[in-house]
Tab-separated table of C-alpha atoms and ligand atoms in Angstrom:
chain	number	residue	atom	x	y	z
Q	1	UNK	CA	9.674	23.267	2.517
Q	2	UNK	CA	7.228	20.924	4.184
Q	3	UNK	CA	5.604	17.958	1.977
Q	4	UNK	CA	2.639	15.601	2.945
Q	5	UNK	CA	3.698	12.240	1.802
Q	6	UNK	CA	0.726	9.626	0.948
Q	7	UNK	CA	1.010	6.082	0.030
Q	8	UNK	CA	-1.864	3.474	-0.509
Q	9	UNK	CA	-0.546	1.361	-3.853
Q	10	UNK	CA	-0.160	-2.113	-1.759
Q	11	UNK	CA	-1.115	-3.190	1.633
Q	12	UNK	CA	0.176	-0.046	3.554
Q	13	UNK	CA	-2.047	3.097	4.671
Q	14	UNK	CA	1.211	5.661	4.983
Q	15	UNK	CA	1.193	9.232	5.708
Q	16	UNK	CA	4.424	11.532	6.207
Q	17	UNK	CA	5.470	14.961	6.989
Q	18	UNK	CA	9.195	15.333	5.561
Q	19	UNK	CA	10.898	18.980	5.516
Q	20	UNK	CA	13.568	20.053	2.248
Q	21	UNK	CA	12.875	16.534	1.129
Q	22	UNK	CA	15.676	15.431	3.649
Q	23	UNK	CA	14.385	15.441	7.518
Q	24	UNK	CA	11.880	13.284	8.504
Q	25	UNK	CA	9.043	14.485	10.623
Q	26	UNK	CA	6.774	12.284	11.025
Q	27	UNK	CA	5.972	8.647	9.357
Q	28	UNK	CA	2.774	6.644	9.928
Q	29	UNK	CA	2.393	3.465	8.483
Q	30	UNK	CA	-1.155	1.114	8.886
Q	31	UNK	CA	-0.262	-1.807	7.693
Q	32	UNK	CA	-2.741	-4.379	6.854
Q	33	UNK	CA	-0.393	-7.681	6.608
Q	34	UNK	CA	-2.582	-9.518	9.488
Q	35	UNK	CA	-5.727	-10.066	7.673
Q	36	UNK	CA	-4.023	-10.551	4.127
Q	37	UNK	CA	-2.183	-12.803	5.597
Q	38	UNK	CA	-5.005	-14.891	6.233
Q	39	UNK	CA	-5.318	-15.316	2.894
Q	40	UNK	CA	-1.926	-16.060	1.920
Q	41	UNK	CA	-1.907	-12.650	-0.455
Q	42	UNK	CA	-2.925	-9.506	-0.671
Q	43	UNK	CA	-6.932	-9.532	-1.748
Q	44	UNK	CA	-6.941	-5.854	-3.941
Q	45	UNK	CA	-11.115	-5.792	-2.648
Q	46	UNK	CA	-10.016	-5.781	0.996
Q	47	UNK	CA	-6.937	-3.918	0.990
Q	48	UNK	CA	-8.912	-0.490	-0.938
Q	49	UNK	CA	-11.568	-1.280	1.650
Q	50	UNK	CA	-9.182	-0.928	4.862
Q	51	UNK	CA	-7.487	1.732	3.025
Q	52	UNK	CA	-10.237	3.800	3.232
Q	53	UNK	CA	-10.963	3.049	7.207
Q	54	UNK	CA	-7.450	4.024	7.876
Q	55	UNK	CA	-6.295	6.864	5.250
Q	56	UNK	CA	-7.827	9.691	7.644
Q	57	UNK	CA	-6.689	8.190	11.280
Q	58	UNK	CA	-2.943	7.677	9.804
Q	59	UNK	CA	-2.672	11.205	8.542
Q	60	UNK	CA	-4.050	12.568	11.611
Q	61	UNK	CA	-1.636	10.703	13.472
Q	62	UNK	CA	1.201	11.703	11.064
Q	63	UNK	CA	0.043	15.659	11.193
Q	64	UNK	CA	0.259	15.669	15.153
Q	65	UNK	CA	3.400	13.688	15.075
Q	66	UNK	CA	4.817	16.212	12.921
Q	67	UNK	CA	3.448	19.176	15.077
Q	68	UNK	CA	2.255	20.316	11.284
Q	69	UNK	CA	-1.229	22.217	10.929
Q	70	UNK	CA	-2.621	22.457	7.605
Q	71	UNK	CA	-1.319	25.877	6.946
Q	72	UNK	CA	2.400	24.594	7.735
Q	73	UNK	CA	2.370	22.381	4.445
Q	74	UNK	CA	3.939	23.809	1.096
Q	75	UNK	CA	2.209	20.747	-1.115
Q	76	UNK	CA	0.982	17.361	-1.066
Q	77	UNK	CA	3.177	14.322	-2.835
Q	78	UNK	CA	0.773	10.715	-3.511
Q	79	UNK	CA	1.561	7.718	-4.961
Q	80	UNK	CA	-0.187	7.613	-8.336
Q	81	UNK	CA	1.293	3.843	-9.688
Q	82	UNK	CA	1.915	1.366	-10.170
Q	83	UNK	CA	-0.510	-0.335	-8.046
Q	84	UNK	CA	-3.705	-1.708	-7.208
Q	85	UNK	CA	-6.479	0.210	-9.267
Q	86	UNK	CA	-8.725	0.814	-5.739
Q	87	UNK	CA	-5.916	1.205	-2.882
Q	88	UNK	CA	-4.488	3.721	-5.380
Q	89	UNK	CA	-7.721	6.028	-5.870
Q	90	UNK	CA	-8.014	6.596	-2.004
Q	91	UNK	CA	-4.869	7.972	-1.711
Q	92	UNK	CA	-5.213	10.051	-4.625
Q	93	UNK	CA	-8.615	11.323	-3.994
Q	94	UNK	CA	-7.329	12.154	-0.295
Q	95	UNK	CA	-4.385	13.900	-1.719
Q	96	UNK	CA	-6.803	16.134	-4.234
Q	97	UNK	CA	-9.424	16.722	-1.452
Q	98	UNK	CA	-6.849	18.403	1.388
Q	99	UNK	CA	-5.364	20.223	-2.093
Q	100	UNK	CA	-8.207	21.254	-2.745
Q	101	UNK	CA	-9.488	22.480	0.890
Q	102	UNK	CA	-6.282	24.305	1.974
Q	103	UNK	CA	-5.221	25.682	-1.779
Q	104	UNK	CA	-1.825	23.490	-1.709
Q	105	UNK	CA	0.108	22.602	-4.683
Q	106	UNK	CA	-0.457	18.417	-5.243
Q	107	UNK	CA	2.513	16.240	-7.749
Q	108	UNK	CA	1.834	12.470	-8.335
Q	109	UNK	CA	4.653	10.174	-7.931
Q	110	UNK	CA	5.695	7.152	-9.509
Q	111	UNK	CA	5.978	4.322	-6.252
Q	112	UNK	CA	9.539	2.905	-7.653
Q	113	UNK	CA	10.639	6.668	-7.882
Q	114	UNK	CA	9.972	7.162	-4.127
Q	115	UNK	CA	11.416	3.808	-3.617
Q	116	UNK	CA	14.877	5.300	-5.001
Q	117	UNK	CA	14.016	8.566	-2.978
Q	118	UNK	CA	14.253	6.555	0.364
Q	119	UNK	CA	17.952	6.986	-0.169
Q	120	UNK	CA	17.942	10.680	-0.065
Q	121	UNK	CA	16.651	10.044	4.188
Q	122	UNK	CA	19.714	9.557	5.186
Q	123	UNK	CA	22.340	11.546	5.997
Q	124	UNK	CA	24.175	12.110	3.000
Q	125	UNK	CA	23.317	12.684	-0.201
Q	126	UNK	CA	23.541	10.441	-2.921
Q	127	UNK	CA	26.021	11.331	-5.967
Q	128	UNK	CA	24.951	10.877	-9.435
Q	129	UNK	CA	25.497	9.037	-11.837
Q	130	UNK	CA	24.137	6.473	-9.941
Q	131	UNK	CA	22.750	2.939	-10.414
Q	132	UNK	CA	19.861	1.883	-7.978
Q	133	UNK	CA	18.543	-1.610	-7.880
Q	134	UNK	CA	14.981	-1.933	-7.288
Q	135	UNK	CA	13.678	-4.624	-5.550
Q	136	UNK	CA	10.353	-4.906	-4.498
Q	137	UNK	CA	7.152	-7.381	-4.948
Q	138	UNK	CA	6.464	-6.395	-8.091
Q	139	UNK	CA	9.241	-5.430	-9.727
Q	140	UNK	CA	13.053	-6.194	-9.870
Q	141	UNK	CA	14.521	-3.293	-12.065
Q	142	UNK	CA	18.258	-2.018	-12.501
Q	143	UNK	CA	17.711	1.850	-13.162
Q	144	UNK	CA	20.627	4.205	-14.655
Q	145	UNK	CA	20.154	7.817	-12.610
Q	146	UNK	CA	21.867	10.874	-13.865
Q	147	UNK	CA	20.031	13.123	-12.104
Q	148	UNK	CA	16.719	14.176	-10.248
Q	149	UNK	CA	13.736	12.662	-12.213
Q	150	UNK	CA	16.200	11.487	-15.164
Q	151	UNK	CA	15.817	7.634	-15.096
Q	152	UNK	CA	17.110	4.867	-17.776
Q	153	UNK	CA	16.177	1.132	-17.124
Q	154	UNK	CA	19.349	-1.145	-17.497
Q	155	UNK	CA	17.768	-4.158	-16.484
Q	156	UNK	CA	14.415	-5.603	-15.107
Q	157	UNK	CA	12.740	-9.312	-14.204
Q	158	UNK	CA	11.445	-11.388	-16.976
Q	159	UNK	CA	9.209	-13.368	-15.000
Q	160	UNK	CA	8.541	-13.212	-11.424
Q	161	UNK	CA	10.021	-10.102	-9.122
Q	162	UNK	CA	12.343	-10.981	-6.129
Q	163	UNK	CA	9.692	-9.787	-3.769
Q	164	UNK	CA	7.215	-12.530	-5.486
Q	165	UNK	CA	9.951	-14.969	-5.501
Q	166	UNK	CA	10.219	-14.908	-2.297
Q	167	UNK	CA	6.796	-14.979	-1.155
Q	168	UNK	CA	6.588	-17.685	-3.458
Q	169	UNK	CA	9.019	-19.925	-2.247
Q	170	UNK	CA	7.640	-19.662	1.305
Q	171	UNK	CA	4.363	-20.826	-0.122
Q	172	UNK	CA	6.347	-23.883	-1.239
Q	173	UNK	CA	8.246	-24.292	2.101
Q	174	UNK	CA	5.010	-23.664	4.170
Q	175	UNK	CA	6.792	-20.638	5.851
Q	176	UNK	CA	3.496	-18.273	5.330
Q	177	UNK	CA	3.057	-14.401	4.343
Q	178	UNK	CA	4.715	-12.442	3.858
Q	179	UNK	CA	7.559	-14.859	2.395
Q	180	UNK	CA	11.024	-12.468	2.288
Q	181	UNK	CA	10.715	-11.745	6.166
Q	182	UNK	CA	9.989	-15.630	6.845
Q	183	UNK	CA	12.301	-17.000	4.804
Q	184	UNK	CA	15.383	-14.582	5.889
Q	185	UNK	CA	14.528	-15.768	9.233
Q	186	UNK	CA	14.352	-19.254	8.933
Q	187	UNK	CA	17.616	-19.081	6.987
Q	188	UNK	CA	19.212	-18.137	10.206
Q	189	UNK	CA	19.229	-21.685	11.114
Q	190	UNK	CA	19.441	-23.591	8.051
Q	191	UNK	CA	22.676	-24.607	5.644
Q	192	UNK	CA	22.466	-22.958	2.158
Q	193	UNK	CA	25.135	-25.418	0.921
Q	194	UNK	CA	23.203	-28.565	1.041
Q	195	UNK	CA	20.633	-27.709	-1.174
Q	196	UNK	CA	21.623	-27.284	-5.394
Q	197	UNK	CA	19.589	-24.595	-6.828
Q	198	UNK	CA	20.212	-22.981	-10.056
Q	199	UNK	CA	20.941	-19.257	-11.042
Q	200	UNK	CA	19.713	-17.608	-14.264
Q	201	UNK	CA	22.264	-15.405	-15.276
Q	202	UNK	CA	21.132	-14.305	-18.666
Q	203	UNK	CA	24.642	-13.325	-19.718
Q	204	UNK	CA	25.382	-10.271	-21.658
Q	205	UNK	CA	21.458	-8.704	-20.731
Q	206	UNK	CA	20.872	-6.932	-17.120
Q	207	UNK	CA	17.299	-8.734	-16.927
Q	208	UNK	CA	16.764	-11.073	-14.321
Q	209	UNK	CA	14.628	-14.522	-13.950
Q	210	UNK	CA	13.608	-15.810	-10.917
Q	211	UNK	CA	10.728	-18.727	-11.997
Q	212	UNK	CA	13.506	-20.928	-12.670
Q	213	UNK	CA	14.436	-21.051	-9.088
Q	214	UNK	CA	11.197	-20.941	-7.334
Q	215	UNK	CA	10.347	-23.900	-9.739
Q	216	UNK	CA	13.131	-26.033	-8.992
Q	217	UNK	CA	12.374	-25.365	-5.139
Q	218	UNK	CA	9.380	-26.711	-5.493
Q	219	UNK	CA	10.760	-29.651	-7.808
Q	220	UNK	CA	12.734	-30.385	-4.922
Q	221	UNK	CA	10.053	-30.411	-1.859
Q	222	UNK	CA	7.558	-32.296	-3.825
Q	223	UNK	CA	10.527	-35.375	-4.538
Q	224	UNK	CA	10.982	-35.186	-0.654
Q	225	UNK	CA	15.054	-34.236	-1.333
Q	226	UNK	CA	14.652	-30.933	0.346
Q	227	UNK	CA	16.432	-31.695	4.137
Q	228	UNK	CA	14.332	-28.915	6.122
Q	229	UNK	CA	12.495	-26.217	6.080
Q	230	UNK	CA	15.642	-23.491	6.910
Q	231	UNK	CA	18.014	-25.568	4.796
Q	232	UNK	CA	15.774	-24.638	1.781
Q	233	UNK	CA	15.105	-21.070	2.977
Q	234	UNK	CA	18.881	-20.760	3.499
Q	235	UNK	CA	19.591	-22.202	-0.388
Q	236	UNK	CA	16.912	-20.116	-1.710
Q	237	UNK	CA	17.868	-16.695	-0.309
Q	238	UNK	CA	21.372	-17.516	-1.606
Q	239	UNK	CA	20.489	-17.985	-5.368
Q	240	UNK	CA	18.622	-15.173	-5.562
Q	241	UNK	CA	20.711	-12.749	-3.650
Q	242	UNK	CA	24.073	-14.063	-5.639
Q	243	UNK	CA	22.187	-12.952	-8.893
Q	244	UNK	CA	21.089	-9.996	-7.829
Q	245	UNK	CA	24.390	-8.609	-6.465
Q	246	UNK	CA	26.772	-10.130	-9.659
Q	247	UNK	CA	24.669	-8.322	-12.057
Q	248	UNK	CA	24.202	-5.270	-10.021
Q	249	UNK	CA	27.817	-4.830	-9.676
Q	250	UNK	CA	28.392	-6.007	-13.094
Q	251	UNK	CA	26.163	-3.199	-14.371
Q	252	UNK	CA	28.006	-0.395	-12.409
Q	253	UNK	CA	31.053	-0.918	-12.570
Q	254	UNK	CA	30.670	-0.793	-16.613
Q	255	UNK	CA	28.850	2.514	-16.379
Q	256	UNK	CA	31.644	3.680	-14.019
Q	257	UNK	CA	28.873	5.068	-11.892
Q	258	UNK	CA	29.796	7.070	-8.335
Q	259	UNK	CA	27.207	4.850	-6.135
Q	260	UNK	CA	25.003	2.179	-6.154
Q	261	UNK	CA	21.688	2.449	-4.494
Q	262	UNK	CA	19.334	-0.157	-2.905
Q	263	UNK	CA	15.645	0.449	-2.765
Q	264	UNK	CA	12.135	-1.488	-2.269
Q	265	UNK	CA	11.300	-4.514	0.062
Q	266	UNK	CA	13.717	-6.722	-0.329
Q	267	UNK	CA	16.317	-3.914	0.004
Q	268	UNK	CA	15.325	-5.101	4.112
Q	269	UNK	CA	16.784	-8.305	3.289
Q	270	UNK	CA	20.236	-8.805	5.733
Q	271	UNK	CA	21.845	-11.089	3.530
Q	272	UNK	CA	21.632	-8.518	0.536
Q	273	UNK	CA	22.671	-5.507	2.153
Q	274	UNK	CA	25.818	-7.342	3.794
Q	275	UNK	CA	26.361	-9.261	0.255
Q	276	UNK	CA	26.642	-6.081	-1.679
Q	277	UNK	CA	28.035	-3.913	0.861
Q	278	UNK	CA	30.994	-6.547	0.781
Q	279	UNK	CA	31.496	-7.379	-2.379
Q	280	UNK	CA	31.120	-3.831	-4.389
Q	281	UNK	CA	34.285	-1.957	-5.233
Q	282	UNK	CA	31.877	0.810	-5.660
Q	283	UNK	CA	30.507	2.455	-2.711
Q	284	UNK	CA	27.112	1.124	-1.504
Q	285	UNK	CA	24.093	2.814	0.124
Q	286	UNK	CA	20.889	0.930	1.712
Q	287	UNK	CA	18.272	3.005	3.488
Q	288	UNK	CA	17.278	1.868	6.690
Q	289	UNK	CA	14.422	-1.230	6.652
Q	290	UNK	CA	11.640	1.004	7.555
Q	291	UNK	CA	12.041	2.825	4.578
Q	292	UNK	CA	12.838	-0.212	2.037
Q	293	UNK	CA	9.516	-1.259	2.724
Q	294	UNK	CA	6.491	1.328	1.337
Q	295	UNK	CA	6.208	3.985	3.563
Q	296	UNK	CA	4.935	7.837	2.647
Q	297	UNK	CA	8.473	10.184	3.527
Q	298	UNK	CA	9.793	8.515	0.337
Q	299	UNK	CA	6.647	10.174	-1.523
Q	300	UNK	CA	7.296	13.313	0.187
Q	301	UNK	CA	11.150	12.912	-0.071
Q	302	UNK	CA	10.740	12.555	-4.093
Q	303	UNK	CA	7.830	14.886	-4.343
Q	304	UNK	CA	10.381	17.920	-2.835
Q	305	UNK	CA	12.492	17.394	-6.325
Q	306	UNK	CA	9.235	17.334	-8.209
Q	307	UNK	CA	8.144	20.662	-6.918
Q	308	UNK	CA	11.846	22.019	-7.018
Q	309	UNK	CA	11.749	21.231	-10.483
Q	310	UNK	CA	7.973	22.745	-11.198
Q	311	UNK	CA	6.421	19.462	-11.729
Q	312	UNK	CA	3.057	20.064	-10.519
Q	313	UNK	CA	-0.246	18.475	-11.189
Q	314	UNK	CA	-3.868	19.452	-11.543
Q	315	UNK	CA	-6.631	18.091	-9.956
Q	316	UNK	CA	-7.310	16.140	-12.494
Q	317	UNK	CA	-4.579	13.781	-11.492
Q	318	UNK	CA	-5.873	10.326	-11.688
Q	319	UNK	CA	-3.886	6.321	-10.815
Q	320	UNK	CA	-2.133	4.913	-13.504
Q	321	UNK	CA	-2.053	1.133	-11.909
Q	322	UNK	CA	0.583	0.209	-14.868
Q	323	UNK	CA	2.777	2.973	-14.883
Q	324	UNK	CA	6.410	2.177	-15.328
Q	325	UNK	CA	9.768	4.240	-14.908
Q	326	UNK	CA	11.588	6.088	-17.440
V	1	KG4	O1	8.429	-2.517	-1.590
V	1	KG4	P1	7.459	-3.401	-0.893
V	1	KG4	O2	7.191	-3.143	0.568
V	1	KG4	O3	6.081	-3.406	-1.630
V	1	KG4	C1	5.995	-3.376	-3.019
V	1	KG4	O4	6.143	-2.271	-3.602
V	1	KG4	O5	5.843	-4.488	-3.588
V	1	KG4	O6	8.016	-4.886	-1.092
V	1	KG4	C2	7.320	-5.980	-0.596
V	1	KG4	C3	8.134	-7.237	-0.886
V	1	KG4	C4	7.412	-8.529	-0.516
V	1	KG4	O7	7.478	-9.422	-1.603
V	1	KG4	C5	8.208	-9.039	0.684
V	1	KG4	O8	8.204	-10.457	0.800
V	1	KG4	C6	9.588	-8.503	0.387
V	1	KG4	O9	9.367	-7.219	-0.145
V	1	KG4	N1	10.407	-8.395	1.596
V	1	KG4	C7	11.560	-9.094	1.784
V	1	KG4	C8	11.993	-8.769	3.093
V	1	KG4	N2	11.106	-7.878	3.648
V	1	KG4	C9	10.147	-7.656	2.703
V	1	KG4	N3	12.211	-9.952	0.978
V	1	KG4	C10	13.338	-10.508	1.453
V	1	KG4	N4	13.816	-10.281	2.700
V	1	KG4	C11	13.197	-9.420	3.550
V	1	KG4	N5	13.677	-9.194	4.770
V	2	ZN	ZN1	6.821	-0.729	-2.792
């Protein structure tokens, strides 16, 4: 079964071609991080805008890549929230308008859903029950899975995500955007033990914190105590990664779950995937980078359970910007 993946909730135009929700055959991704960056964030009128100049040249590119014609297809999978109101509506009124010219079967799908469904590209399958933390720009949740489409929050961020933690704190530092790829790399070269930061570990709750951090960072540059740039970076990606792989742990091991999964931007992060590979007694997966960050074969990856379990749409499918999971 051949699903068109299509992504547009952030920054990234992304089209895909995956087959039996498994094999990828194609994955374009525009991504728009040079002019945003200009800005130091994403600005939601110009990223719709660019969506729309590159929605039909990506899945053009990601058709011939995938040496797919129209008729190949078996349905269409598209990102439906959570979101940006406009970068959302062009990929869902792309989705309806190819459903709609070649009579294919269209399912929305919730973006932190295909984030989880990035582990199912690789080449095993994961093994329920499973807990998968979510880590992404918006949103830093701990999700129970017990099966396709069966989700049950454990834990999520009070305040900021890690993704906007990050980017955050290399605001502060003057590292530029997007902040978790800048500040893992000028950790490389700085000394996380010279710098004191704190960790909110909200004992006896799964919910995380990250404001407290960010604000003591910048406590700490604006009294002139912070030694450089990739000593802070260094001390920074250490408090929040030791948070996030204590409770994660925590949190499985007292479900007595079979796996824990890694999923969303941050999931990239070097430091996080070595942390928790290391330090879990339960086994760990991570999907590669490419597909931690947003990308479409994870909306075709999780759309393939949707159809297999007859969850199709109309085409009166419409965004939900604020939709959550579970
Ligand atoms: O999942 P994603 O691509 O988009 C959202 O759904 O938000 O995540 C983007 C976030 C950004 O905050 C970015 O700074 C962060 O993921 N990120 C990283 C790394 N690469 C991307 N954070 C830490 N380390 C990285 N290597
Ligand atoms: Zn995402």
């Amino acid at each position: 079964m051949k699903i068109l993946g299509i992504e547009t909730s952030c920054d990234e135009t992304a089209a895909a071609v995956v087959e039996d929700g498994v094999r990828i055959l194609s994955n374009q991704i525009a991504s728009q991080v040079e002019i945003h960056a200009r800005y130091g964030g994403i600005v939601p009128e110009v990223a719709s805008r660019q969506h729309i100049l590159a929605i039909i040249p990506v899945l053009k590119q990601a058709m011939t890549e995938a040496r797919t014609t129209w008729d190949d297809l078996d349905g269409i999978a598209v990102t439906i929230g959570p979101g940006l109101a406009g970068s959302l509506l062009v990929g869902v009124n792309m989705a309806k308008a190819i459903a709609l010219a070649h009579g294919l079967p269209i399912t929305g799908v919730n973006h932190l859903e295909g984030h989880i469904y990035a582990n199912w590209l690789t080449n095993s399958t994961p093994l329920f029950p499973l807990v998968c933390l979510i880590v992404s720009g918006g949103h830093s949740d701990l999700v129970l899975m017990r099966g396709h489409g069966d989700y049950v929050v454990l834990g999520r961020t009070r305040d900021d995500a890690a993704g906007e933690a990050f980017d955050k704190a290399a605001r502060i530092l003057g590292l530029g955007y997007p902040g978790g790829p800048a500040i893992q790399q000028a950790a490389r070269n700085g000394n996380a033990t010279f710098i004191q930061l704190p960790r909110a570990w909200l004992k006896g709750s799964s919910d995380f914190s990250f404001s407290g951090v960010k604000t003591a960072l910048l406590r700490l540059v604006e009294g002139g105590k912070v030694s450089s740039r990739a000593d802070g970076a260094a001390s920074f990606q250490e408090a929040v990664i030791e948070v996030l792989v204590t409770k994660t742990v925590a949190i499985a091991t007292e479900r007595r779950v079979k796996q824990i999964l890694l999923a969303g931007g941050v999931a990239s992060n070097e430091l996080l995937r070595e942390w928790l590979t290391r330090n879990s007694p339960i086994p760990v997966r991570v999907p590669e980078p490419i597909l931690c960050t947003d990308n479409a074969a994870m909306i075709a990856a999780c759309g393939y359970y949707h159809f297999q379990a007859d969850k199709v749409d109309g085409l009166n499918l419409d965004v939900i910007p604020s939709l959550r999971l579970g």
